[in-house]
Amino acid sequence: MAWPVSAQDADAYVPASGDAAIDRHLADINEYASRYPAAFADEMGRYYAVPRAYVEAMQQQPDWTAGDIFMACALAQIVGQPCRAVVREWSRDHEGGWKAVAGRLQAEPGSAQYRRLRSALEATYRRWDRPAPVAEK
């Protein structure tokens, strides 16, 4: 289950995507968006076809993190659904984290859709000129 995150408890955020690299990216996106909320909203609008006003409204929701917003909207684009549909699916039931939500959308970890999600994350990080987060040793 994902929880709201602040700079002090960034390690507590667990998106449970079923992919450790994706989880690290989503936690790092929380950090990035806390410092650059407008740039995050721009990214989502420009590259993930989500109205900026929708992203900004989601950023104000206490139960949503930037990582979750990214996951919902990127996953939606990959499975050919509007972001709002995936937001509704997550809001309806996210007991098993993003892995369970993705599975219900026919985009299980290890699938071609998840590989596309990893590629989308890599492209976002290149645009941000931000190094990818690495696993702690």
mmCIF file of N, CA and C in Angstrom:
data_model
loop_
_atom_site.group_PDB
_atom_site.id
_atom_site.type_symbol
_atom_site.label_atom_id
_atom_site.label_comp_id
_atom_site.label_asym_id
_atom_site.label_seq_id
_atom_site.Cartn_x
_atom_site.Cartn_y
_atom_site.Cartn_z
ATOM 1 N N MET A 1 0.851 -1.175 0.000
ATOM 2 C CA MET A 1 0.000 0.000 0.000
ATOM 3 C C MET A 1 0.893 1.233 0.000
ATOM 4 N N ALA A 2 0.531 2.220 -0.748
ATOM 5 C CA ALA A 2 1.312 3.456 -0.814
ATOM 6 C C ALA A 2 0.779 4.440 0.220
ATOM 7 N N TRP A 3 1.708 5.210 0.790
ATOM 8 C CA TRP A 3 1.345 6.200 1.794
ATOM 9 C C TRP A 3 1.897 7.544 1.381
ATOM 10 N N PRO A 4 1.258 8.622 1.809
ATOM 11 C CA PRO A 4 1.816 9.943 1.521
ATOM 12 C C PRO A 4 3.238 10.028 2.066
ATOM 13 N N VAL A 5 4.037 10.854 1.409
ATOM 14 C CA VAL A 5 5.448 10.905 1.771
ATOM 15 C C VAL A 5 5.897 12.342 1.961
ATOM 16 N N SER A 6 6.772 12.534 2.905
ATOM 17 C CA SER A 6 7.436 13.820 3.071
ATOM 18 C C SER A 6 8.928 13.549 3.005
ATOM 19 N N ALA A 7 9.722 14.593 2.980
ATOM 20 C CA ALA A 7 11.174 14.408 2.901
ATOM 21 C C ALA A 7 11.681 13.577 4.079
ATOM 22 N N GLN A 8 11.060 13.713 5.255
ATOM 23 C CA GLN A 8 11.522 12.982 6.427
ATOM 24 C C GLN A 8 11.215 11.491 6.356
ATOM 25 N N ASP A 9 10.111 11.112 5.715
ATOM 26 C CA ASP A 9 9.753 9.698 5.726
ATOM 27 C C ASP A 9 9.685 9.108 4.322
ATOM 28 N N ALA A 10 10.576 9.556 3.433
ATOM 29 C CA ALA A 10 10.594 9.056 2.061
ATOM 30 C C ALA A 10 10.777 7.552 2.006
ATOM 31 N N ASP A 11 11.515 7.011 2.976
ATOM 32 C CA ASP A 11 11.740 5.569 2.978
ATOM 33 C C ASP A 11 10.473 4.796 3.334
ATOM 34 N N ALA A 12 9.479 5.443 3.937
ATOM 35 C CA ALA A 12 8.248 4.768 4.333
ATOM 36 C C ALA A 12 7.299 4.532 3.158
ATOM 37 N N TYR A 13 7.487 5.221 2.066
ATOM 38 C CA TYR A 13 6.619 5.080 0.899
ATOM 39 C C TYR A 13 6.905 3.746 0.210
ATOM 40 N N VAL A 14 5.882 2.923 0.092
ATOM 41 C CA VAL A 14 6.033 1.612 -0.529
ATOM 42 C C VAL A 14 4.917 1.445 -1.560
ATOM 43 N N PRO A 15 5.215 1.716 -2.840
ATOM 44 C CA PRO A 15 4.171 1.611 -3.852
ATOM 45 C C PRO A 15 3.779 0.168 -4.187
ATOM 46 N N ALA A 16 4.648 -0.791 -3.862
ATOM 47 C CA ALA A 16 4.355 -2.213 -4.090
ATOM 48 C C ALA A 16 3.960 -2.484 -5.535
ATOM 49 N N SER A 17 4.828 -2.049 -6.456
ATOM 50 C CA SER A 17 4.553 -2.249 -7.885
ATOM 51 C C SER A 17 4.896 -3.651 -8.359
ATOM 52 N N GLY A 18 5.641 -4.390 -7.553
ATOM 53 C CA GLY A 18 6.099 -5.703 -7.981
ATOM 54 C C GLY A 18 7.425 -5.638 -8.721
ATOM 55 N N ASP A 19 8.009 -4.427 -8.804
ATOM 56 C CA ASP A 19 9.279 -4.223 -9.495
ATOM 57 C C ASP A 19 10.081 -3.227 -8.655
ATOM 58 N N ALA A 20 11.190 -3.695 -8.099
ATOM 59 C CA ALA A 20 11.971 -2.857 -7.182
ATOM 60 C C ALA A 20 12.467 -1.572 -7.837
ATOM 61 N N ALA A 21 12.863 -1.638 -9.106
ATOM 62 C CA ALA A 21 13.349 -0.429 -9.788
ATOM 63 C C ALA A 21 12.221 0.585 -9.956
ATOM 64 N N ILE A 22 11.046 0.122 -10.309
ATOM 65 C CA ILE A 22 9.900 1.031 -10.440
ATOM 66 C C ILE A 22 9.571 1.639 -9.081
ATOM 67 N N ASP A 23 9.600 0.826 -8.024
ATOM 68 C CA ASP A 23 9.335 1.353 -6.681
ATOM 69 C C ASP A 23 10.322 2.463 -6.324
ATOM 70 N N ARG A 24 11.606 2.266 -6.631
ATOM 71 C CA ARG A 24 12.614 3.298 -6.335
ATOM 72 C C ARG A 24 12.326 4.574 -7.123
ATOM 73 N N HIS A 25 11.969 4.420 -8.402
ATOM 74 C CA HIS A 25 11.648 5.594 -9.215
ATOM 75 C C HIS A 25 10.446 6.348 -8.640
ATOM 76 N N LEU A 26 9.402 5.624 -8.274
ATOM 77 C CA LEU A 26 8.200 6.282 -7.764
ATOM 78 C C LEU A 26 8.489 7.026 -6.466
ATOM 79 N N ALA A 27 9.296 6.441 -5.589
ATOM 80 C CA ALA A 27 9.669 7.137 -4.354
ATOM 81 C C ALA A 27 10.492 8.386 -4.677
ATOM 82 N N ASP A 28 11.382 8.282 -5.650
ATOM 83 C CA ASP A 28 12.206 9.432 -6.038
ATOM 84 C C ASP A 28 11.355 10.516 -6.704
ATOM 85 N N ILE A 29 10.348 10.115 -7.453
ATOM 86 C CA ILE A 29 9.437 11.088 -8.066
ATOM 87 C C ILE A 29 8.745 11.904 -6.977
ATOM 88 N N ASN A 30 8.425 11.283 -5.861
ATOM 89 C CA ASN A 30 7.843 12.036 -4.738
ATOM 90 C C ASN A 30 8.774 13.154 -4.300
ATOM 91 N N GLU A 31 10.057 12.833 -4.189
ATOM 92 C CA GLU A 31 11.046 13.848 -3.799
ATOM 93 C C GLU A 31 11.127 14.955 -4.833
ATOM 94 N N TYR A 32 11.244 14.564 -6.102
ATOM 95 C CA TYR A 32 11.361 15.535 -7.188
ATOM 96 C C TYR A 32 10.139 16.463 -7.200
ATOM 97 N N ALA A 33 8.958 15.897 -7.150
ATOM 98 C CA ALA A 33 7.727 16.697 -7.235
ATOM 99 C C ALA A 33 7.531 17.583 -6.010
ATOM 100 N N SER A 34 8.077 17.180 -4.865
ATOM 101 C CA SER A 34 7.952 18.052 -3.693
ATOM 102 C C SER A 34 8.774 19.325 -3.882
ATOM 103 N N ARG A 35 9.868 19.221 -4.634
ATOM 104 C CA ARG A 35 10.712 20.390 -4.909
ATOM 105 C C ARG A 35 10.284 21.139 -6.161
ATOM 106 N N TYR A 36 9.770 20.410 -7.142
ATOM 107 C CA TYR A 36 9.428 21.001 -8.442
ATOM 108 C C TYR A 36 8.006 20.592 -8.861
ATOM 109 N N PRO A 37 6.997 21.001 -8.108
ATOM 110 C CA PRO A 37 5.629 20.559 -8.424
ATOM 111 C C PRO A 37 5.155 21.006 -9.805
ATOM 112 N N ALA A 38 5.541 22.189 -10.237
ATOM 113 C CA ALA A 38 5.109 22.672 -11.559
ATOM 114 C C ALA A 38 5.763 21.858 -12.670
ATOM 115 N N ALA A 39 7.040 21.538 -12.523
ATOM 116 C CA ALA A 39 7.729 20.727 -13.532
ATOM 117 C C ALA A 39 7.117 19.334 -13.610
ATOM 118 N N PHE A 40 6.751 18.783 -12.457
ATOM 119 C CA PHE A 40 6.095 17.477 -12.447
ATOM 120 C C PHE A 40 4.750 17.555 -13.180
ATOM 121 N N ALA A 41 3.950 18.561 -12.862
ATOM 122 C CA ALA A 41 2.649 18.721 -13.527
ATOM 123 C C ALA A 41 2.832 18.924 -15.025
ATOM 124 N N ASP A 42 3.844 19.689 -15.420
ATOM 125 C CA ASP A 42 4.139 19.882 -16.848
ATOM 126 C C ASP A 42 4.469 18.558 -17.528
ATOM 127 N N GLU A 43 5.304 17.760 -16.881
ATOM 128 C CA GLU A 43 5.684 16.453 -17.439
ATOM 129 C C GLU A 43 4.455 15.581 -17.667
ATOM 130 N N MET A 44 3.598 15.532 -16.680
ATOM 131 C CA MET A 44 2.409 14.686 -16.791
ATOM 132 C C MET A 44 1.489 15.194 -17.900
ATOM 133 N N GLY A 45 1.355 16.500 -18.006
ATOM 134 C CA GLY A 45 0.509 17.061 -19.051
ATOM 135 C C GLY A 45 1.082 16.873 -20.437
ATOM 136 N N ARG A 46 2.349 17.139 -20.582
ATOM 137 C CA ARG A 46 2.997 17.113 -21.892
ATOM 138 C C ARG A 46 3.208 15.699 -22.420
ATOM 139 N N TYR A 47 3.627 14.780 -21.570
ATOM 140 C CA TYR A 47 4.035 13.457 -22.051
ATOM 141 C C TYR A 47 3.082 12.328 -21.684
ATOM 142 N N TYR A 48 2.144 12.584 -20.786
ATOM 143 C CA TYR A 48 1.224 11.528 -20.370
ATOM 144 C C TYR A 48 -0.238 11.902 -20.610
ATOM 145 N N ALA A 49 -0.446 12.988 -21.347
ATOM 146 C CA ALA A 49 -1.784 13.393 -21.801
ATOM 147 C C ALA A 49 -2.783 13.576 -20.660
ATOM 148 N N VAL A 50 -2.306 14.158 -19.566
ATOM 149 C CA VAL A 50 -3.168 14.414 -18.420
ATOM 150 C C VAL A 50 -3.281 15.924 -18.256
ATOM 151 N N PRO A 51 -4.484 16.462 -18.210
ATOM 152 C CA PRO A 51 -4.600 17.913 -18.040
ATOM 153 C C PRO A 51 -3.842 18.388 -16.791
ATOM 154 N N ARG A 52 -3.088 19.442 -16.970
ATOM 155 C CA ARG A 52 -2.289 19.982 -15.863
ATOM 156 C C ARG A 52 -3.162 20.270 -14.641
ATOM 157 N N ALA A 53 -4.343 20.813 -14.853
ATOM 158 C CA ALA A 53 -5.235 21.126 -13.729
ATOM 159 C C ALA A 53 -5.610 19.858 -12.956
ATOM 160 N N TYR A 54 -5.762 18.747 -13.656
ATOM 161 C CA TYR A 54 -6.082 17.473 -12.992
ATOM 162 C C TYR A 54 -4.899 17.039 -12.128
ATOM 163 N N VAL A 55 -3.694 17.129 -12.679
ATOM 164 C CA VAL A 55 -2.495 16.754 -11.924
ATOM 165 C C VAL A 55 -2.359 17.652 -10.690
ATOM 166 N N GLU A 56 -2.535 18.941 -10.868
ATOM 167 C CA GLU A 56 -2.428 19.872 -9.739
ATOM 168 C C GLU A 56 -3.474 19.558 -8.669
ATOM 169 N N ALA A 57 -4.681 19.206 -9.091
ATOM 170 C CA ALA A 57 -5.723 18.843 -8.124
ATOM 171 C C ALA A 57 -5.346 17.554 -7.388
ATOM 172 N N MET A 58 -4.795 16.588 -8.111
ATOM 173 C CA MET A 58 -4.367 15.337 -7.485
ATOM 174 C C MET A 58 -3.229 15.587 -6.485
ATOM 175 N N GLN A 59 -2.333 16.518 -6.817
ATOM 176 C CA GLN A 59 -1.220 16.833 -5.919
ATOM 177 C C GLN A 59 -1.726 17.387 -4.584
ATOM 178 N N GLN A 60 -2.924 17.935 -4.573
ATOM 179 C CA GLN A 60 -3.499 18.496 -3.349
ATOM 180 C C GLN A 60 -4.225 17.450 -2.513
ATOM 181 N N GLN A 61 -4.438 16.256 -3.069
ATOM 182 C CA GLN A 61 -5.156 15.202 -2.359
ATOM 183 C C GLN A 61 -4.225 14.529 -1.353
ATOM 184 N N PRO A 62 -4.625 14.445 -0.088
ATOM 185 C CA PRO A 62 -3.727 13.887 0.923
ATOM 186 C C PRO A 62 -3.411 12.400 0.721
ATOM 187 N N ASP A 63 -4.265 11.669 0.047
ATOM 188 C CA ASP A 63 -4.042 10.237 -0.139
ATOM 189 C C ASP A 63 -3.264 9.906 -1.407
ATOM 190 N N TRP A 64 -2.846 10.934 -2.146
ATOM 191 C CA TRP A 64 -2.124 10.697 -3.398
ATOM 192 C C TRP A 64 -0.732 11.311 -3.326
ATOM 193 N N THR A 65 0.252 10.543 -3.744
ATOM 194 C CA THR A 65 1.617 11.044 -3.849
ATOM 195 C C THR A 65 1.912 11.277 -5.329
ATOM 196 N N ALA A 66 2.958 12.012 -5.605
ATOM 197 C CA ALA A 66 3.367 12.220 -6.999
ATOM 198 C C ALA A 66 3.720 10.891 -7.657
ATOM 199 N N GLY A 67 4.358 9.995 -6.902
ATOM 200 C CA GLY A 67 4.678 8.679 -7.451
ATOM 201 C C GLY A 67 3.428 7.923 -7.867
ATOM 202 N N ASP A 68 2.388 8.017 -7.046
ATOM 203 C CA ASP A 68 1.127 7.350 -7.389
ATOM 204 C C ASP A 68 0.453 8.011 -8.587
ATOM 205 N N ILE A 69 0.517 9.326 -8.657
ATOM 206 C CA ILE A 69 -0.045 10.036 -9.806
ATOM 207 C C ILE A 69 0.686 9.604 -11.072
ATOM 208 N N PHE A 70 2.006 9.584 -10.999
ATOM 209 C CA PHE A 70 2.787 9.142 -12.159
ATOM 210 C C PHE A 70 2.391 7.726 -12.551
ATOM 211 N N MET A 71 2.365 6.819 -11.588
ATOM 212 C CA MET A 71 2.054 5.417 -11.882
ATOM 213 C C MET A 71 0.675 5.294 -12.506
ATOM 214 N N ALA A 72 -0.305 5.966 -11.948
ATOM 215 C CA ALA A 72 -1.670 5.879 -12.482
ATOM 216 C C ALA A 72 -1.722 6.361 -13.927
ATOM 217 N N CYS A 73 -1.111 7.499 -14.185
ATOM 218 C CA CYS A 73 -1.231 8.105 -15.515
ATOM 219 C C CYS A 73 -0.340 7.424 -16.552
ATOM 220 N N ALA A 74 0.858 7.003 -16.156
ATOM 221 C CA ALA A 74 1.730 6.284 -17.087
ATOM 222 C C ALA A 74 1.144 4.916 -17.398
ATOM 223 N N LEU A 75 0.647 4.236 -16.384
ATOM 224 C CA LEU A 75 0.023 2.931 -16.595
ATOM 225 C C LEU A 75 -1.217 3.062 -17.475
ATOM 226 N N ALA A 76 -1.987 4.105 -17.245
ATOM 227 C CA ALA A 76 -3.182 4.344 -18.061
ATOM 228 C C ALA A 76 -2.802 4.495 -19.528
ATOM 229 N N GLN A 77 -1.776 5.287 -19.791
ATOM 230 C CA GLN A 77 -1.346 5.495 -21.165
ATOM 231 C C GLN A 77 -0.914 4.174 -21.797
ATOM 232 N N ILE A 78 -0.216 3.357 -21.045
ATOM 233 C CA ILE A 78 0.300 2.094 -21.561
ATOM 234 C C ILE A 78 -0.817 1.101 -21.863
ATOM 235 N N VAL A 79 -1.865 1.080 -21.036
ATOM 236 C CA VAL A 79 -2.965 0.135 -21.268
ATOM 237 C C VAL A 79 -4.102 0.742 -22.086
ATOM 238 N N GLY A 80 -3.924 1.989 -22.527
ATOM 239 C CA GLY A 80 -4.914 2.609 -23.397
ATOM 240 C C GLY A 80 -6.184 3.055 -22.704
ATOM 241 N N GLN A 81 -6.056 3.514 -21.467
ATOM 242 C CA GLN A 81 -7.199 4.024 -20.722
ATOM 243 C C GLN A 81 -6.901 5.446 -20.269
ATOM 244 N N PRO A 82 -7.929 6.212 -19.964
ATOM 245 C CA PRO A 82 -7.671 7.549 -19.410
ATOM 246 C C PRO A 82 -7.119 7.427 -17.996
ATOM 247 N N CYS A 83 -6.312 8.394 -17.611
ATOM 248 C CA CYS A 83 -5.732 8.403 -16.269
ATOM 249 C C CYS A 83 -6.827 8.303 -15.212
ATOM 250 N N ARG A 84 -7.923 8.995 -15.404
ATOM 251 C CA ARG A 84 -9.006 8.984 -14.415
ATOM 252 C C ARG A 84 -9.524 7.574 -14.153
ATOM 253 N N ALA A 85 -9.530 6.725 -15.175
ATOM 254 C CA ALA A 85 -9.999 5.343 -14.995
ATOM 255 C C ALA A 85 -9.068 4.574 -14.069
ATOM 256 N N VAL A 86 -7.763 4.779 -14.223
ATOM 257 C CA VAL A 86 -6.804 4.081 -13.361
ATOM 258 C C VAL A 86 -6.833 4.692 -11.963
ATOM 259 N N VAL A 87 -7.014 5.992 -11.866
ATOM 260 C CA VAL A 87 -7.167 6.638 -10.562
ATOM 261 C C VAL A 87 -8.366 6.036 -9.835
ATOM 262 N N ARG A 88 -9.465 5.857 -10.545
ATOM 263 C CA ARG A 88 -10.658 5.252 -9.932
ATOM 264 C C ARG A 88 -10.375 3.815 -9.494
ATOM 265 N N GLU A 89 -9.656 3.056 -10.325
ATOM 266 C CA GLU A 89 -9.332 1.670 -9.990
ATOM 267 C C GLU A 89 -8.477 1.613 -8.724
ATOM 268 N N TRP A 90 -7.465 2.468 -8.632
ATOM 269 C CA TRP A 90 -6.614 2.529 -7.438
ATOM 270 C C TRP A 90 -7.440 2.933 -6.217
ATOM 271 N N SER A 91 -8.290 3.941 -6.388
ATOM 272 C CA SER A 91 -9.101 4.432 -5.277
ATOM 273 C C SER A 91 -10.093 3.377 -4.800
ATOM 274 N N ARG A 92 -10.593 2.588 -5.734
ATOM 275 C CA ARG A 92 -11.565 1.533 -5.410
ATOM 276 C C ARG A 92 -10.927 0.445 -4.559
ATOM 277 N N ASP A 93 -9.710 0.020 -4.945
ATOM 278 C CA ASP A 93 -9.054 -1.070 -4.219
ATOM 279 C C ASP A 93 -7.570 -1.084 -4.546
ATOM 280 N N HIS A 94 -6.754 -0.744 -3.568
ATOM 281 C CA HIS A 94 -5.308 -0.833 -3.767
ATOM 282 C C HIS A 94 -4.641 -1.641 -2.665
ATOM 283 N N GLU A 95 -5.392 -2.594 -2.152
ATOM 284 C CA GLU A 95 -4.897 -3.457 -1.081
ATOM 285 C C GLU A 95 -3.567 -4.121 -1.442
ATOM 286 N N GLY A 96 -3.414 -4.592 -2.665
ATOM 287 C CA GLY A 96 -2.189 -5.260 -3.084
ATOM 288 C C GLY A 96 -1.189 -4.336 -3.748
ATOM 289 N N GLY A 97 -1.327 -3.022 -3.543
ATOM 290 C CA GLY A 97 -0.418 -2.053 -4.146
ATOM 291 C C GLY A 97 -0.619 -1.938 -5.650
ATOM 292 N N TRP A 98 0.353 -1.308 -6.290
ATOM 293 C CA TRP A 98 0.258 -1.099 -7.739
ATOM 294 C C TRP A 98 0.361 -2.402 -8.506
ATOM 295 N N LYS A 99 1.017 -3.396 -7.946
ATOM 296 C CA LYS A 99 1.111 -4.700 -8.609
ATOM 297 C C LYS A 99 -0.287 -5.271 -8.843
ATOM 298 N N ALA A 100 -1.134 -5.217 -7.839
ATOM 299 C CA ALA A 100 -2.495 -5.751 -7.964
ATOM 300 C C ALA A 100 -3.327 -4.926 -8.940
ATOM 301 N N VAL A 101 -3.203 -3.611 -8.855
ATOM 302 C CA VAL A 101 -3.955 -2.740 -9.776
ATOM 303 C C VAL A 101 -3.515 -3.013 -11.211
ATOM 304 N N ALA A 102 -2.203 -3.080 -11.439
ATOM 305 C CA ALA A 102 -1.689 -3.355 -12.786
ATOM 306 C C ALA A 102 -2.172 -4.713 -13.286
ATOM 307 N N GLY A 103 -2.209 -5.691 -12.408
ATOM 308 C CA GLY A 103 -2.699 -7.011 -12.796
ATOM 309 C C GLY A 103 -4.149 -6.973 -13.249
ATOM 310 N N ARG A 104 -4.960 -6.198 -12.547
ATOM 311 C CA ARG A 104 -6.373 -6.085 -12.958
ATOM 312 C C ARG A 104 -6.508 -5.389 -14.305
ATOM 313 N N LEU A 105 -5.489 -4.608 -14.675
ATOM 314 C CA LEU A 105 -5.494 -3.901 -15.961
ATOM 315 C C LEU A 105 -4.761 -4.702 -17.043
ATOM 316 N N GLN A 106 -4.439 -5.958 -16.742
ATOM 317 C CA GLN A 106 -3.733 -6.840 -17.680
ATOM 318 C C GLN A 106 -2.326 -6.348 -17.991
ATOM 319 N N ALA A 107 -1.660 -5.789 -16.994
ATOM 320 C CA ALA A 107 -0.295 -5.269 -17.168
ATOM 321 C C ALA A 107 0.573 -5.720 -15.997
ATOM 322 N N GLU A 108 0.690 -7.020 -15.814
ATOM 323 C CA GLU A 108 1.421 -7.570 -14.686
ATOM 324 C C GLU A 108 2.913 -7.248 -14.757
ATOM 325 N N PRO A 109 3.567 -7.206 -13.587
ATOM 326 C CA PRO A 109 5.024 -7.051 -13.581
ATOM 327 C C PRO A 109 5.670 -8.135 -14.448
ATOM 328 N N GLY A 110 6.686 -7.730 -15.208
ATOM 329 C CA GLY A 110 7.358 -8.658 -16.117
ATOM 330 C C GLY A 110 6.764 -8.682 -17.514
ATOM 331 N N SER A 111 5.597 -8.091 -17.676
ATOM 332 C CA SER A 111 4.922 -8.078 -18.979
ATOM 333 C C SER A 111 5.523 -7.010 -19.889
ATOM 334 N N ALA A 112 5.130 -7.058 -21.144
ATOM 335 C CA ALA A 112 5.563 -6.034 -22.100
ATOM 336 C C ALA A 112 5.125 -4.646 -21.635
ATOM 337 N N GLN A 113 3.944 -4.550 -21.022
ATOM 338 C CA GLN A 113 3.464 -3.258 -20.529
ATOM 339 C C GLN A 113 4.373 -2.717 -19.427
ATOM 340 N N TYR A 114 4.855 -3.584 -18.546
ATOM 341 C CA TYR A 114 5.748 -3.125 -17.484
ATOM 342 C C TYR A 114 7.095 -2.699 -18.059
ATOM 343 N N ARG A 115 7.547 -3.377 -19.094
ATOM 344 C CA ARG A 115 8.786 -2.943 -19.741
ATOM 345 C C ARG A 115 8.582 -1.560 -20.362
ATOM 346 N N ARG A 116 7.416 -1.307 -20.933
ATOM 347 C CA ARG A 116 7.120 0.022 -21.470
ATOM 348 C C ARG A 116 7.054 1.062 -20.350
ATOM 349 N N LEU A 117 6.550 0.666 -19.193
ATOM 350 C CA LEU A 117 6.506 1.566 -18.043
ATOM 351 C C LEU A 117 7.924 1.936 -17.613
ATOM 352 N N ARG A 118 8.805 0.962 -17.569
ATOM 353 C CA ARG A 118 10.212 1.250 -17.224
ATOM 354 C C ARG A 118 10.823 2.207 -18.249
ATOM 355 N N SER A 119 10.517 1.998 -19.524
ATOM 356 C CA SER A 119 11.026 2.889 -20.573
ATOM 357 C C SER A 119 10.476 4.300 -20.397
ATOM 358 N N ALA A 120 9.207 4.408 -20.028
ATOM 359 C CA ALA A 120 8.602 5.727 -19.793
ATOM 360 C C ALA A 120 9.298 6.427 -18.628
ATOM 361 N N LEU A 121 9.587 5.686 -17.571
ATOM 362 C CA LEU A 121 10.310 6.269 -16.438
ATOM 363 C C LEU A 121 11.695 6.751 -16.862
ATOM 364 N N GLU A 122 12.394 5.945 -17.630
ATOM 365 C CA GLU A 122 13.726 6.327 -18.096
ATOM 366 C C GLU A 122 13.665 7.594 -18.951
ATOM 367 N N ALA A 123 12.660 7.683 -19.816
ATOM 368 C CA ALA A 123 12.509 8.877 -20.659
ATOM 369 C C ALA A 123 12.224 10.116 -19.816
ATOM 370 N N THR A 124 11.379 9.966 -18.811
ATOM 371 C CA THR A 124 11.080 11.078 -17.915
ATOM 372 C C THR A 124 12.346 11.547 -17.215
ATOM 373 N N TYR A 125 13.140 10.638 -16.725
ATOM 374 C CA TYR A 125 14.377 11.009 -16.034
ATOM 375 C C TYR A 125 15.371 11.682 -16.976
ATOM 376 N N ARG A 126 15.416 11.244 -18.230
ATOM 377 C CA ARG A 126 16.285 11.926 -19.201
ATOM 378 C C ARG A 126 15.811 13.357 -19.414
ATOM 379 N N ARG A 127 14.504 13.556 -19.543
ATOM 380 C CA ARG A 127 13.978 14.917 -19.733
ATOM 381 C C ARG A 127 14.277 15.793 -18.519
ATOM 382 N N TRP A 128 14.219 15.213 -17.336
ATOM 383 C CA TRP A 128 14.500 15.957 -16.115
ATOM 384 C C TRP A 128 16.002 16.104 -15.883
ATOM 385 N N ASP A 129 16.798 15.421 -16.672
ATOM 386 C CA ASP A 129 18.251 15.381 -16.482
ATOM 387 C C ASP A 129 18.562 14.987 -15.033
ATOM 388 N N ARG A 130 17.870 13.955 -14.598
ATOM 389 C CA ARG A 130 17.970 13.464 -13.216
ATOM 390 C C ARG A 130 18.505 12.030 -13.252
ATOM 391 N N PRO A 131 19.483 11.717 -12.442
ATOM 392 C CA PRO A 131 19.981 10.341 -12.432
ATOM 393 C C PRO A 131 18.917 9.383 -11.859
ATOM 394 N N ALA A 132 18.889 8.201 -12.409
ATOM 395 C CA ALA A 132 17.949 7.193 -11.915
ATOM 396 C C ALA A 132 18.334 6.798 -10.492
ATOM 397 N N PRO A 133 17.355 6.559 -9.637
ATOM 398 C CA PRO A 133 17.675 6.134 -8.282
ATOM 399 C C PRO A 133 18.273 4.729 -8.301
ATOM 400 N N VAL A 134 19.218 4.500 -7.429
ATOM 401 C CA VAL A 134 19.865 3.188 -7.372
ATOM 402 C C VAL A 134 19.519 2.497 -6.068
ATOM 403 N N ALA A 135 19.614 1.185 -6.093
ATOM 404 C CA ALA A 135 19.307 0.399 -4.896
ATOM 405 C C ALA A 135 20.359 0.676 -3.832
ATOM 406 N N GLU A 136 19.902 0.758 -2.594
ATOM 407 C CA GLU A 136 20.837 0.938 -1.482
ATOM 408 C C GLU A 136 21.523 -0.387 -1.206
ATOM 409 N N LYS A 137 22.779 -0.293 -0.818
ATOM 410 C CA LYS A 137 23.538 -1.531 -0.540
ATOM 411 C C LYS A 137 23.539 -1.845 0.910
#
